[in-house]
mmCIF file of C-alpha atoms in Angstrom:
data_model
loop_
_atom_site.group_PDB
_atom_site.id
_atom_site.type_symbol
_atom_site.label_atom_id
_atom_site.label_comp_id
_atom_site.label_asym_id
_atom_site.label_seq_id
_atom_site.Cartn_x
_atom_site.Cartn_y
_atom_site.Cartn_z
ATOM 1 C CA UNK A 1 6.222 -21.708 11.874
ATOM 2 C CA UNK A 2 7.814 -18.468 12.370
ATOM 3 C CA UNK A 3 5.876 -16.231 9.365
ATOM 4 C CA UNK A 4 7.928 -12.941 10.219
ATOM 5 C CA UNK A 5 11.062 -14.779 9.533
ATOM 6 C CA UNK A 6 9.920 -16.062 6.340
ATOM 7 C CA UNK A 7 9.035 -12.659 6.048
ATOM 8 C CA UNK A 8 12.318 -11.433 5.948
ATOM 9 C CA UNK A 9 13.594 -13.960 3.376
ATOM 10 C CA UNK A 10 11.137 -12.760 1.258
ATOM 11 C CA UNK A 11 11.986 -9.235 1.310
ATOM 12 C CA UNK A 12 15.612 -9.803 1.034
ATOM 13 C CA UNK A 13 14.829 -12.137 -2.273
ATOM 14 C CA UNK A 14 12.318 -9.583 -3.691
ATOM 15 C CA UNK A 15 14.575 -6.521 -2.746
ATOM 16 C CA UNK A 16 17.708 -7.600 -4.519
ATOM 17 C CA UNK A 17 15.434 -8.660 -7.517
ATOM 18 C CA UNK A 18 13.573 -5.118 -7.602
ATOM 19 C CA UNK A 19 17.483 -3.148 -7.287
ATOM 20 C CA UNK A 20 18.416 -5.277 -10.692
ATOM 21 C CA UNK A 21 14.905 -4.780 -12.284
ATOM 22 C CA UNK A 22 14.817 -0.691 -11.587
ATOM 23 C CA UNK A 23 18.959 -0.373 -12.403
ATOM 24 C CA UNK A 24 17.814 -1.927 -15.633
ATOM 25 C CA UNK A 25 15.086 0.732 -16.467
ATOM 26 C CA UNK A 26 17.955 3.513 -15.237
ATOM 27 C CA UNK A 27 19.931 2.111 -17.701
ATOM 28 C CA UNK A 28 16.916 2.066 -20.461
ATOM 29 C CA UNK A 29 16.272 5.971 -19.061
ATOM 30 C CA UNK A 30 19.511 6.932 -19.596
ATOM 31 C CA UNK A 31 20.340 5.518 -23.198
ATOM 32 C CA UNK A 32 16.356 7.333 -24.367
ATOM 33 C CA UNK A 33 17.153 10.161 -22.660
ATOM 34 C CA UNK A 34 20.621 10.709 -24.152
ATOM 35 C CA UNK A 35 19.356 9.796 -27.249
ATOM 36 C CA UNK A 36 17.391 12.806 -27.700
ATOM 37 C CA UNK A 37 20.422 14.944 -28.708
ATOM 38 C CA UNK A 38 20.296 18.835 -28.895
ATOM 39 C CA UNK A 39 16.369 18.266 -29.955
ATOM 40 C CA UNK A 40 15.958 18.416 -26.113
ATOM 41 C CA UNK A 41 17.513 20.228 -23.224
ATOM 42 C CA UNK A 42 19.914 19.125 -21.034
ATOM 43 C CA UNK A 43 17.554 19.865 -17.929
ATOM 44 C CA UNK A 44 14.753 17.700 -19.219
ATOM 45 C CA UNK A 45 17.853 14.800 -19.912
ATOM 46 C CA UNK A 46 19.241 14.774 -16.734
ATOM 47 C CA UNK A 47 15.458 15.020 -15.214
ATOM 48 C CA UNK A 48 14.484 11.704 -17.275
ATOM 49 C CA UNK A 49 17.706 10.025 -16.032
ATOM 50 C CA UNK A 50 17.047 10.997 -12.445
ATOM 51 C CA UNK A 51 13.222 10.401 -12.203
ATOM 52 C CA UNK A 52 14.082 6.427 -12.354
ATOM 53 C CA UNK A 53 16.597 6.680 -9.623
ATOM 54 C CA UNK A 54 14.272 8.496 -7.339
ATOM 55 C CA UNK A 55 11.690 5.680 -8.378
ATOM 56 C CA UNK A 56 14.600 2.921 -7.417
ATOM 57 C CA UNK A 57 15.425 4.748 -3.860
ATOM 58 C CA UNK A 58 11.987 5.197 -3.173
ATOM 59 C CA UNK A 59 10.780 1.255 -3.802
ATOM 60 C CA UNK A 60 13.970 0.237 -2.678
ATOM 61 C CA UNK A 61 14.387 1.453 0.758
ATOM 62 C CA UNK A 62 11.165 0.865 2.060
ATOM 63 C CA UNK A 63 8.624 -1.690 2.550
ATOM 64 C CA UNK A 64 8.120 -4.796 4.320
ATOM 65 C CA UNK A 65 7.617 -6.819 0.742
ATOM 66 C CA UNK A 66 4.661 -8.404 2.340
ATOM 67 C CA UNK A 67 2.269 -8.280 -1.140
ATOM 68 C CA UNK A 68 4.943 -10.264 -2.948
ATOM 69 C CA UNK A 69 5.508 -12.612 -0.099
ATOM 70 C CA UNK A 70 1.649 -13.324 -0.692
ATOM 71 C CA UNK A 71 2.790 -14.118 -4.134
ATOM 72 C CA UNK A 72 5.022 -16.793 -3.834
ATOM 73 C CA UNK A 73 3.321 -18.199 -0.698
ATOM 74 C CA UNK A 74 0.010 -18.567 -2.702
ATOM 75 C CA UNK A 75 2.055 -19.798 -5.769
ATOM 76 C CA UNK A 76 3.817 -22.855 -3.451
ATOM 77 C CA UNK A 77 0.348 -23.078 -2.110
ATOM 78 C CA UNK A 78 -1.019 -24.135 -4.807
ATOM 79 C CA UNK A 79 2.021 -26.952 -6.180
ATOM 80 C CA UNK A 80 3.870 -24.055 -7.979
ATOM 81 C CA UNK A 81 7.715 -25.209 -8.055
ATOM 82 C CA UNK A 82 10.039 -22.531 -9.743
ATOM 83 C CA UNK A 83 10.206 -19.960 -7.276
ATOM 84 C CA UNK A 84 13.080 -18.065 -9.994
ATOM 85 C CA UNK A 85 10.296 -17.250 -11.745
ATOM 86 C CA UNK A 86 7.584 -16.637 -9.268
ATOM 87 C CA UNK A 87 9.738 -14.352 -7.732
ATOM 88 C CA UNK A 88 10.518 -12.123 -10.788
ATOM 89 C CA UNK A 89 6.514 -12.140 -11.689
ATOM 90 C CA UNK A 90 6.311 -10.669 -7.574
ATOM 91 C CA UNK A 91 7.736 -7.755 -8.822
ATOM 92 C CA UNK A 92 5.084 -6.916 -10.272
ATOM 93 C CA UNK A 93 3.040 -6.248 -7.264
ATOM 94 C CA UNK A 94 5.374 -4.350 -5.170
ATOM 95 C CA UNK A 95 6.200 -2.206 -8.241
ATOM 96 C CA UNK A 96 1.839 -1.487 -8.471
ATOM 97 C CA UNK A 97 2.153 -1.120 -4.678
ATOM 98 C CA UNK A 98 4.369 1.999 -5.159
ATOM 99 C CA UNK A 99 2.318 3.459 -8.211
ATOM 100 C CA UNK A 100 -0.720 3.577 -5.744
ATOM 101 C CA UNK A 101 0.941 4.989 -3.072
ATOM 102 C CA UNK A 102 3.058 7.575 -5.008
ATOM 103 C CA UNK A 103 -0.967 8.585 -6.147
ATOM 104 C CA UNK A 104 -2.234 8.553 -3.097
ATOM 105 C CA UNK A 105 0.863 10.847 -1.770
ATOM 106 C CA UNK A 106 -0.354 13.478 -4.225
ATOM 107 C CA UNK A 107 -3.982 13.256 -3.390
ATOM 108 C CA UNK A 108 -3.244 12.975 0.248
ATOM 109 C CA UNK A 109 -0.835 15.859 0.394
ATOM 110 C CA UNK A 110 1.741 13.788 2.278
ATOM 111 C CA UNK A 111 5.386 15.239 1.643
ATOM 112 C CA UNK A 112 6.333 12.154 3.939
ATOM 113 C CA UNK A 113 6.916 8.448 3.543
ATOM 114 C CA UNK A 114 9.014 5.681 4.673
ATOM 115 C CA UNK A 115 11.051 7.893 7.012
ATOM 116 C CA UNK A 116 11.349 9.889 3.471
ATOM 117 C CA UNK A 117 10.187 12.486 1.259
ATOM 118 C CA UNK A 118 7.528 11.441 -0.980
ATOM 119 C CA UNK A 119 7.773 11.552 -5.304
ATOM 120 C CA UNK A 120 6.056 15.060 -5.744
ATOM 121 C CA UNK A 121 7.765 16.744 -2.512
ATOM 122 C CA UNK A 122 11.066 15.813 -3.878
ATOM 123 C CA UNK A 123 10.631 17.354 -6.976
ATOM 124 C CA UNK A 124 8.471 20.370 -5.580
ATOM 125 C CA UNK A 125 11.812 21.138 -3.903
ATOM 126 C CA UNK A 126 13.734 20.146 -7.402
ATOM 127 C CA UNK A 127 11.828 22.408 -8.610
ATOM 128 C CA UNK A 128 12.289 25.491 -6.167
ATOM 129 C CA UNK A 129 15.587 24.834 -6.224
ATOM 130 C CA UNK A 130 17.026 23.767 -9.876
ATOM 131 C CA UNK A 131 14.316 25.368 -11.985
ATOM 132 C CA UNK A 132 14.395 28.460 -9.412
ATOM 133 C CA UNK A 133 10.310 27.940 -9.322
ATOM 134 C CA UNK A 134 8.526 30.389 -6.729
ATOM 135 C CA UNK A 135 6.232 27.247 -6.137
ATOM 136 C CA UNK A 136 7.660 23.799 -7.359
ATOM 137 C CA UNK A 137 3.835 22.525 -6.523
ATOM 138 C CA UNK A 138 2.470 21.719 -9.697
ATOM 139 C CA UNK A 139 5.924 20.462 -10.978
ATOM 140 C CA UNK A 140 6.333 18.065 -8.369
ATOM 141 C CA UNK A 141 2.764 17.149 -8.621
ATOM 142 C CA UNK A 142 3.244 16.606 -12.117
ATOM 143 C CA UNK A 143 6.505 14.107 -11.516
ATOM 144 C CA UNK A 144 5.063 12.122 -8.743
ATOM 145 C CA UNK A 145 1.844 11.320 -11.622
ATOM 146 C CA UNK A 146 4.426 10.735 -14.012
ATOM 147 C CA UNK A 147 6.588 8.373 -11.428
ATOM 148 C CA UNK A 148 3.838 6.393 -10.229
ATOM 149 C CA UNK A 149 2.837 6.375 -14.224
ATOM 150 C CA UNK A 150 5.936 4.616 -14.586
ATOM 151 C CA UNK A 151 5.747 1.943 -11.769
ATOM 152 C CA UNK A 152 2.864 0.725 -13.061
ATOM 153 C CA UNK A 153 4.159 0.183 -16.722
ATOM 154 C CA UNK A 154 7.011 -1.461 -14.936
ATOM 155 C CA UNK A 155 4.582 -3.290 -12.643
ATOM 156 C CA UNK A 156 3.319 -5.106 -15.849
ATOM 157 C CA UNK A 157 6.679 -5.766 -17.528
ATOM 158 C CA UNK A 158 7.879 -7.659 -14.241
ATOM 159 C CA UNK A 159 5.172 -10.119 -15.430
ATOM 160 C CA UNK A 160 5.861 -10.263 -18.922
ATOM 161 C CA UNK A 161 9.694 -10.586 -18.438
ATOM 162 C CA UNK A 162 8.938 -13.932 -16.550
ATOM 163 C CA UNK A 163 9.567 -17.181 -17.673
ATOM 164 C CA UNK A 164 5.612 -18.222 -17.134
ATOM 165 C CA UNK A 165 3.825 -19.331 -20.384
ATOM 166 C CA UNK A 166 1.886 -17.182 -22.693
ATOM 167 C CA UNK A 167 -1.228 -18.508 -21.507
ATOM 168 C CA UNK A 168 -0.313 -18.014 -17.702
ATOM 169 C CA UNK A 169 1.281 -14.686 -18.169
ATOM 170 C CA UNK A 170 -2.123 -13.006 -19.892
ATOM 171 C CA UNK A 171 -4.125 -14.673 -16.862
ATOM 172 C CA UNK A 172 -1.932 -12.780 -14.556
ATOM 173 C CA UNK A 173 -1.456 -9.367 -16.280
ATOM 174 C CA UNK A 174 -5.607 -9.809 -16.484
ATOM 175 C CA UNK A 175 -5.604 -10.306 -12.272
ATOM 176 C CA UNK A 176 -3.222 -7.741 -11.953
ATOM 177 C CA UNK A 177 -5.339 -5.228 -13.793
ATOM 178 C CA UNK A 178 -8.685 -6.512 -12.074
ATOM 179 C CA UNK A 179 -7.228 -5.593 -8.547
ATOM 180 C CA UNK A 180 -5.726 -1.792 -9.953
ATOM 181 C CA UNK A 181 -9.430 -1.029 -11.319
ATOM 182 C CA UNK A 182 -11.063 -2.654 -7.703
ATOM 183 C CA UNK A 183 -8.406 -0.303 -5.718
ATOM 184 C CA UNK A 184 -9.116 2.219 -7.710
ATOM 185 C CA UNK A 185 -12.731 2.317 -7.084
ATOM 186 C CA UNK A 186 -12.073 2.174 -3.441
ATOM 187 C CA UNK A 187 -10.448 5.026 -3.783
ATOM 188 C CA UNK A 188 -13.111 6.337 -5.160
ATOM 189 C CA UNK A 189 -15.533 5.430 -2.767
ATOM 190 C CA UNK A 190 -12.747 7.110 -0.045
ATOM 191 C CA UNK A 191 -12.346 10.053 -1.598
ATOM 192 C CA UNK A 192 -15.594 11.477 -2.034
ATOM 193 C CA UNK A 193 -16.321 9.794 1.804
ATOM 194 C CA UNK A 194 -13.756 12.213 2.689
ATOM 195 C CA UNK A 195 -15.627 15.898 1.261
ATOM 196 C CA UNK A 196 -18.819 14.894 2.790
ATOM 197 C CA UNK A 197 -19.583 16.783 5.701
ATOM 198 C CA UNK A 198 -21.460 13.806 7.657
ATOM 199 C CA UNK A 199 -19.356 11.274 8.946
ATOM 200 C CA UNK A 200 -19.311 8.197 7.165
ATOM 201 C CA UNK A 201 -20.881 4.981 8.346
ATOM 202 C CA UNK A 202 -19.134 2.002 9.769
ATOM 203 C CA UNK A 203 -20.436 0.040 6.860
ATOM 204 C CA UNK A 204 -19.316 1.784 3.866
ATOM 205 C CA UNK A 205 -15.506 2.321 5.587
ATOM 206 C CA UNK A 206 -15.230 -1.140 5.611
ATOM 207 C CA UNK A 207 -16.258 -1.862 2.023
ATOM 208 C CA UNK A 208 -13.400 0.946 1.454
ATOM 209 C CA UNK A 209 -11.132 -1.007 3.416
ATOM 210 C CA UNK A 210 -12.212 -4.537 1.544
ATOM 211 C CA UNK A 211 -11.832 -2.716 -2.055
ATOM 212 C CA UNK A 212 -8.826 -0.994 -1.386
ATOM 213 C CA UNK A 213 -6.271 -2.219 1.186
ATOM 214 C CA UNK A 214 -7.590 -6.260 1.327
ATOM 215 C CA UNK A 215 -7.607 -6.217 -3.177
ATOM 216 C CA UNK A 216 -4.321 -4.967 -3.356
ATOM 217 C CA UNK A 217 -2.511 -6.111 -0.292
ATOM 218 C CA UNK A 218 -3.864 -9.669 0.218
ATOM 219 C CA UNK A 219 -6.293 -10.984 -2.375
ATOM 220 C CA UNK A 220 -4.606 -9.783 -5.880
ATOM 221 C CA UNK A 221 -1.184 -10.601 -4.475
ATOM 222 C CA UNK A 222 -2.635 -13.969 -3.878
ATOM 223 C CA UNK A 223 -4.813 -14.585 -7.146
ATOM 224 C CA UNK A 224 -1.961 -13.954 -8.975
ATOM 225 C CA UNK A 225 0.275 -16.328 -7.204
ATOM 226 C CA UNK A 226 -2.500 -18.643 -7.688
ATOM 227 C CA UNK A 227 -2.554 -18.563 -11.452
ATOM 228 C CA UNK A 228 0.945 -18.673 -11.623
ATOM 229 C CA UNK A 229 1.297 -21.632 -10.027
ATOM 230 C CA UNK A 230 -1.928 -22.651 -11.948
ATOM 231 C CA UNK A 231 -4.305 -23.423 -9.630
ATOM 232 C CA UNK A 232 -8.243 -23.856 -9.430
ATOM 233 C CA UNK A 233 -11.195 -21.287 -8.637
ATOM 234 C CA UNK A 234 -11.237 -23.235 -5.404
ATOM 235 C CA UNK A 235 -8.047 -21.515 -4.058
ATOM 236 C CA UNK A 236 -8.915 -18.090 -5.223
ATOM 237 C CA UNK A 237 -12.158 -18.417 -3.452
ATOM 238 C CA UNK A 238 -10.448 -19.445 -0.478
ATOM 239 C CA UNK A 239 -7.926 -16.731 -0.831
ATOM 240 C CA UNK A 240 -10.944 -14.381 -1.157
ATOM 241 C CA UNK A 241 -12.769 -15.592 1.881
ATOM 242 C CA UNK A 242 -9.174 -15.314 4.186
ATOM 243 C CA UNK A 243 -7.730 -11.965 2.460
ATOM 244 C CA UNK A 244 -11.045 -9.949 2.222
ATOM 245 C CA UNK A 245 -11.584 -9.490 6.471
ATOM 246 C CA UNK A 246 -7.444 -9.958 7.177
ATOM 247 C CA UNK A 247 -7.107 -6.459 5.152
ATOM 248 C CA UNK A 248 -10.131 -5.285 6.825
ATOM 249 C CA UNK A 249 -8.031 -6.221 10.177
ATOM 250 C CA UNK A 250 -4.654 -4.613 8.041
ATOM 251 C CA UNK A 251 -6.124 -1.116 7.510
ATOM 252 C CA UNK A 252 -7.593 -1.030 11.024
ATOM 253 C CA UNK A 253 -4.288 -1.882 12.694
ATOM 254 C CA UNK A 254 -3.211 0.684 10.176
ATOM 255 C CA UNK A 255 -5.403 3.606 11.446
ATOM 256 C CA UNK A 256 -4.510 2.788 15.002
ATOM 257 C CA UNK A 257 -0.595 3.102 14.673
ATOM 258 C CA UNK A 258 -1.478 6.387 12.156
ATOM 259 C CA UNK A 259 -3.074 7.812 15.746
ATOM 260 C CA UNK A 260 -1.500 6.288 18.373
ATOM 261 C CA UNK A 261 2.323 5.538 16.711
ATOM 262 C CA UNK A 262 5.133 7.702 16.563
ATOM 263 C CA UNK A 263 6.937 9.310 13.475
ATOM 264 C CA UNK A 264 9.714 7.718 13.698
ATOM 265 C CA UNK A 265 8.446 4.153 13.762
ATOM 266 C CA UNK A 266 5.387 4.674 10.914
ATOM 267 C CA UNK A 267 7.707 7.026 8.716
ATOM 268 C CA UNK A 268 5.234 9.743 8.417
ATOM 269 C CA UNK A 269 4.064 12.097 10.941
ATOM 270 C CA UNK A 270 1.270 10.503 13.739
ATOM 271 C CA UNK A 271 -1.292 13.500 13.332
ATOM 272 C CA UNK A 272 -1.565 13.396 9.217
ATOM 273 C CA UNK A 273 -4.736 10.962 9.283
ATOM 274 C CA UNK A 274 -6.045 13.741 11.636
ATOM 275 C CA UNK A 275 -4.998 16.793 9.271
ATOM 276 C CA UNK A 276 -6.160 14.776 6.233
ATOM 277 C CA UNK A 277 -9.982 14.467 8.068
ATOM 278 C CA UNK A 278 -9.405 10.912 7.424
ATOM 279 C CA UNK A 279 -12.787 9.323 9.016
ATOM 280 C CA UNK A 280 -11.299 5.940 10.834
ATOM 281 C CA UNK A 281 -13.712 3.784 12.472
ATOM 282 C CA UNK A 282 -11.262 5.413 15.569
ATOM 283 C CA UNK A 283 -13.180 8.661 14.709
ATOM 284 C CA UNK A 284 -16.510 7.469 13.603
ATOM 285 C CA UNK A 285 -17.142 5.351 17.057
ATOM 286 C CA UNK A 286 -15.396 7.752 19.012
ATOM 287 C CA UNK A 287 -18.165 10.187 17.844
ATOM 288 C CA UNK A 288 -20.674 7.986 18.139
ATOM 289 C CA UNK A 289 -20.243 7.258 21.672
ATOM 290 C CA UNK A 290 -19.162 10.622 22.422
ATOM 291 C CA UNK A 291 -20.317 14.120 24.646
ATOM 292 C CA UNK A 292 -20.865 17.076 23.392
ATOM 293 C CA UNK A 293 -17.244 18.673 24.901
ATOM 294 C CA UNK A 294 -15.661 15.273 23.282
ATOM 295 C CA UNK A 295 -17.421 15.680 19.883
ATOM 296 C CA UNK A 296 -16.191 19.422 19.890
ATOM 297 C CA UNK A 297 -12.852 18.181 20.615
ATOM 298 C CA UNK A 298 -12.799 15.985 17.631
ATOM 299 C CA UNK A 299 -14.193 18.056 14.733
ATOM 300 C CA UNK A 300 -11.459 21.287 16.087
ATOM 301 C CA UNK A 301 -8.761 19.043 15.036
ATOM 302 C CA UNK A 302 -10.397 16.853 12.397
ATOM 303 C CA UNK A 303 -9.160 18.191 8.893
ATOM 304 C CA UNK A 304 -7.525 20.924 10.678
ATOM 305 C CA UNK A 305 -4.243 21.428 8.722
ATOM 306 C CA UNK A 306 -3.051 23.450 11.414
ATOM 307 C CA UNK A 307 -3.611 20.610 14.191
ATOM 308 C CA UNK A 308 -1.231 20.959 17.032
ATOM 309 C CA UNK A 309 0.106 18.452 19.164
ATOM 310 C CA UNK A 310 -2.335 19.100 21.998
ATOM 311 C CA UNK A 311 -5.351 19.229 19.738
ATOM 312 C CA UNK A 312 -4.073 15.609 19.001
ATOM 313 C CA UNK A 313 -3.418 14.156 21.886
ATOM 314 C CA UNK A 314 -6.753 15.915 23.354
ATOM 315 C CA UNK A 315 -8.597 13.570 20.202
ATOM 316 C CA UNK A 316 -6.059 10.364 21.535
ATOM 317 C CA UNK A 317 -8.024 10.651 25.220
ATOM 318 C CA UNK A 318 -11.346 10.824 23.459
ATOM 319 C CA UNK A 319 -10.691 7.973 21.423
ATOM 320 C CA UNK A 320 -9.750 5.892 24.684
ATOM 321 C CA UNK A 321 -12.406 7.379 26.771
ATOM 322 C CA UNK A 322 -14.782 6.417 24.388
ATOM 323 C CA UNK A 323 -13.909 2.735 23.593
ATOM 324 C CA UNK A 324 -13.526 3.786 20.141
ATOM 325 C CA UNK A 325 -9.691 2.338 20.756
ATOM 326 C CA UNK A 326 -10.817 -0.729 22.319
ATOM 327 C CA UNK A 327 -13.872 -1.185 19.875
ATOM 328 C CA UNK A 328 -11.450 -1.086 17.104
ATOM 329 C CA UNK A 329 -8.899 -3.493 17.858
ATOM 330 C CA UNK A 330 -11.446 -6.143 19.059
ATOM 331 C CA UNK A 331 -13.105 -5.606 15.099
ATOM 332 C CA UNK A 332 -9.656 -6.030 14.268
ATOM 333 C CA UNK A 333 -8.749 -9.174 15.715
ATOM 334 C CA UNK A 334 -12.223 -10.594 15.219
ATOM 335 C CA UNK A 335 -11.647 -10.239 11.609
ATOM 336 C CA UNK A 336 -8.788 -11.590 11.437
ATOM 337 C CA UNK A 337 -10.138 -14.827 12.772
ATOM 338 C CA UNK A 338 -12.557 -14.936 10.088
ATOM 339 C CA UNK A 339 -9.460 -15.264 7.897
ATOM 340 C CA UNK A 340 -7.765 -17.612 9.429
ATOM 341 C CA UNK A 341 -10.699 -19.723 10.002
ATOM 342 C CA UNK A 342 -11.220 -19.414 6.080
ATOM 343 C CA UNK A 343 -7.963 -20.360 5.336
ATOM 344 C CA UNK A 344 -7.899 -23.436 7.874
ATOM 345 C CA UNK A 345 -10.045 -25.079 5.770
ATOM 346 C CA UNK A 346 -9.031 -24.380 2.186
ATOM 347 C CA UNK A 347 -6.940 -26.619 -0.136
ATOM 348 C CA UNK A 348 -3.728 -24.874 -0.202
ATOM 349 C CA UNK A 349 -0.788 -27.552 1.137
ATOM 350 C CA UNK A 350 -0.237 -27.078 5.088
ATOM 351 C CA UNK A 351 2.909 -25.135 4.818
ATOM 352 C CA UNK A 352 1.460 -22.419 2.736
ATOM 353 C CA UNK A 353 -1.454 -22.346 6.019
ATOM 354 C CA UNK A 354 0.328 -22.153 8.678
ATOM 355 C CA UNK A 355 2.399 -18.719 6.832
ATOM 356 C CA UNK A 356 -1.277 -17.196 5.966
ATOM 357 C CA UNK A 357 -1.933 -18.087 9.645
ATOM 358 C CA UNK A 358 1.022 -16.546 11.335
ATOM 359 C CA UNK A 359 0.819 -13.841 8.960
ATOM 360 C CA UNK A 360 -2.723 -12.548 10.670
ATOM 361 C CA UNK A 361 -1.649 -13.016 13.691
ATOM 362 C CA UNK A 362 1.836 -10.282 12.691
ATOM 363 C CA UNK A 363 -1.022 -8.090 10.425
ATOM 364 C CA UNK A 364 -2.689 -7.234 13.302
ATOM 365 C CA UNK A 365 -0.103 -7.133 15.515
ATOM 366 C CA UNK A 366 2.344 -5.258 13.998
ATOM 367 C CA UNK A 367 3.915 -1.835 15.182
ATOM 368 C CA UNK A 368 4.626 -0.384 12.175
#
């Protein structure tokens, strides 16, 4: 089975449902917007209007779609039969997917994403530029909460605009909420990992990595396919046991192409994990393995926000001459066996296997 094709028939299902979906809430933005009247000014009108077509270019033209292929794959897995409707309830996921990452933009201080400027940056320079601001900071700040604020009331509706049953719909809006509280505590757990001066351990990176990126990118999207196409505690504990070390594998894979991959393939620059002081299991066995000139070479660039290129690819040659690099993508690929070995033996029908198999093998294989 070729997963990457089904992939791609996915994404070009979910992305001509999402255009419809967000022109619909333009449409909605514009008639409460214009229904305000002289009560409010023009500039906050037209800035209502345009925040929802920002939100539609920015979900829109980017992303692979693979959380609501996990959706409809789980929800066949499982028996389910109307994929119309499975695929409108899918929505739901990308459309948290965005609020997240619009957040995480903000907290990050990424003005780059998708090959694109990110929610706040585009409206720090709205604001510079329209509202003549001397520093549109706080302003676009303030829009990128308010845009991700929005995907994620539209996140829900996607699922309560479907044609599922009562019953099934309050099951899933309940599983989508569970996995936005467990991400959110990852977060957590990452953030304050990121202000301590000590380098994190191994351990607690990868229950960041198994609350944040494997809830929201592999086991909610699947748990809610799963109780849409009404299935048992049996699937969503095998769903569990394949998505928790695959996203493990997913953010790994991740941090190596945020080191070692170029701008123009990831869509953001290669040396933000390093200006951001992000502590990758890259960084934390490099340093553990490390000499003294190494180790110095590493904390001069980490959470530098002036890094240069050499710094970085001085911190690249550590990595390797460490085995930090190799060390890394063997963890990688070893967890993503677990998943697939988890998944080989569930109850889900073959076809929806072999995709969860092929899928690992593209996860943590992928280039960008």
């Amino acid at each position: 089975m070729d997963a990457v094709a089904i992939l791609k028939e996915h994404k070009k299902e979910v992305d001509a449902r999402l255009a419809k979906f967000l022109d619909e809430k333009i449409a909605q933005a514009k008639e409460v917007m214009e229904a305000q009247g002289q009560e409010t000014s023009q500039d906050a009108i037209q800035t209502g209007k345009e925040l929802i077509s920002i939100l539609k270019d920015y979900n829109v033209k980017g992303g692979k779609r693979i959380r609501p292929a996990f959706v409809v794959e789980a929800y066949k897995g499982v028996g389910g039969t109307d994929l119309d409707a499975a695929y409108d309830a899918s929505l739901g996921i990308e459309l948290l997917q965005a609020f997240f990452i619009i957040h995480d933009d903000i907290m990050d201080q990424d003005n780059l994403r998708r090959g694109m400027p990110t929610v706040h940056y585009n409206y720090k320079q709205i604001g510079e530029d329209r509202f003549k601001l001397e520093d549109g900071q706080h302003f676009g700040e303030s829009m990128g909460i308010l845009g991700g604020d929005f995907c994620e009331s539209f996140g829900n509706e996607a699922i309560l605009d479907s044609k599922f049953s009562d019953k099934i719909k309050i099951e899933a809006l309940r599983t989508y909420h569970r996995t936005l509280q467990k991400t959110g505590f990852g977060q957590l757990i990452d953030i304050t990992g990121e202000i301590k001066p000590d380098i994190i351990s191994q351990a607690e990176l990868l229950t960041v990595h198994r609350l944040k990126t494997s809830g929201y990118t592999i086991e909610g999207p699947m748990h809610l396919g799963i109780v849409l196409g009404d299935g048992t505690e049996q699937h969503k504990a095998a769903a569990t046991s394949y998505a928790l070390p695959l996203g493990q594998a997913f953010q790994l894979r991740d941090d190596i192409l945020g080191m070692f991959g170029s701008e123009e393939v990831i869509g953001k620059p290669a040396n933000s994990d390093l200006k951001e002081g992000k502590k990758t299991l890259l960084i934390i066995k490099a340093l553990e393995n490390a000499n003294p000139v190494q180790r110095e070479i590493i904390f001069e660039a980490l959470g530098n926000p002036h890094v240069t290129k050499q710094n970085h690819e001085e911190v690249k040659q550590v990595i390797r001459e460490t085995g930090s690099l190799e060390y890394s993508e063997n963890m990688a690929r070893g967890l993503a066996q677990q998943g697939i070995s988890a998944i080989k033996n569930s109850s889900f029908n073959q076809d929806a296997k072999d995709w969860f198999v092929g899928m690992a093998d593209y996860l943590i294989n992928r280039e960008f």
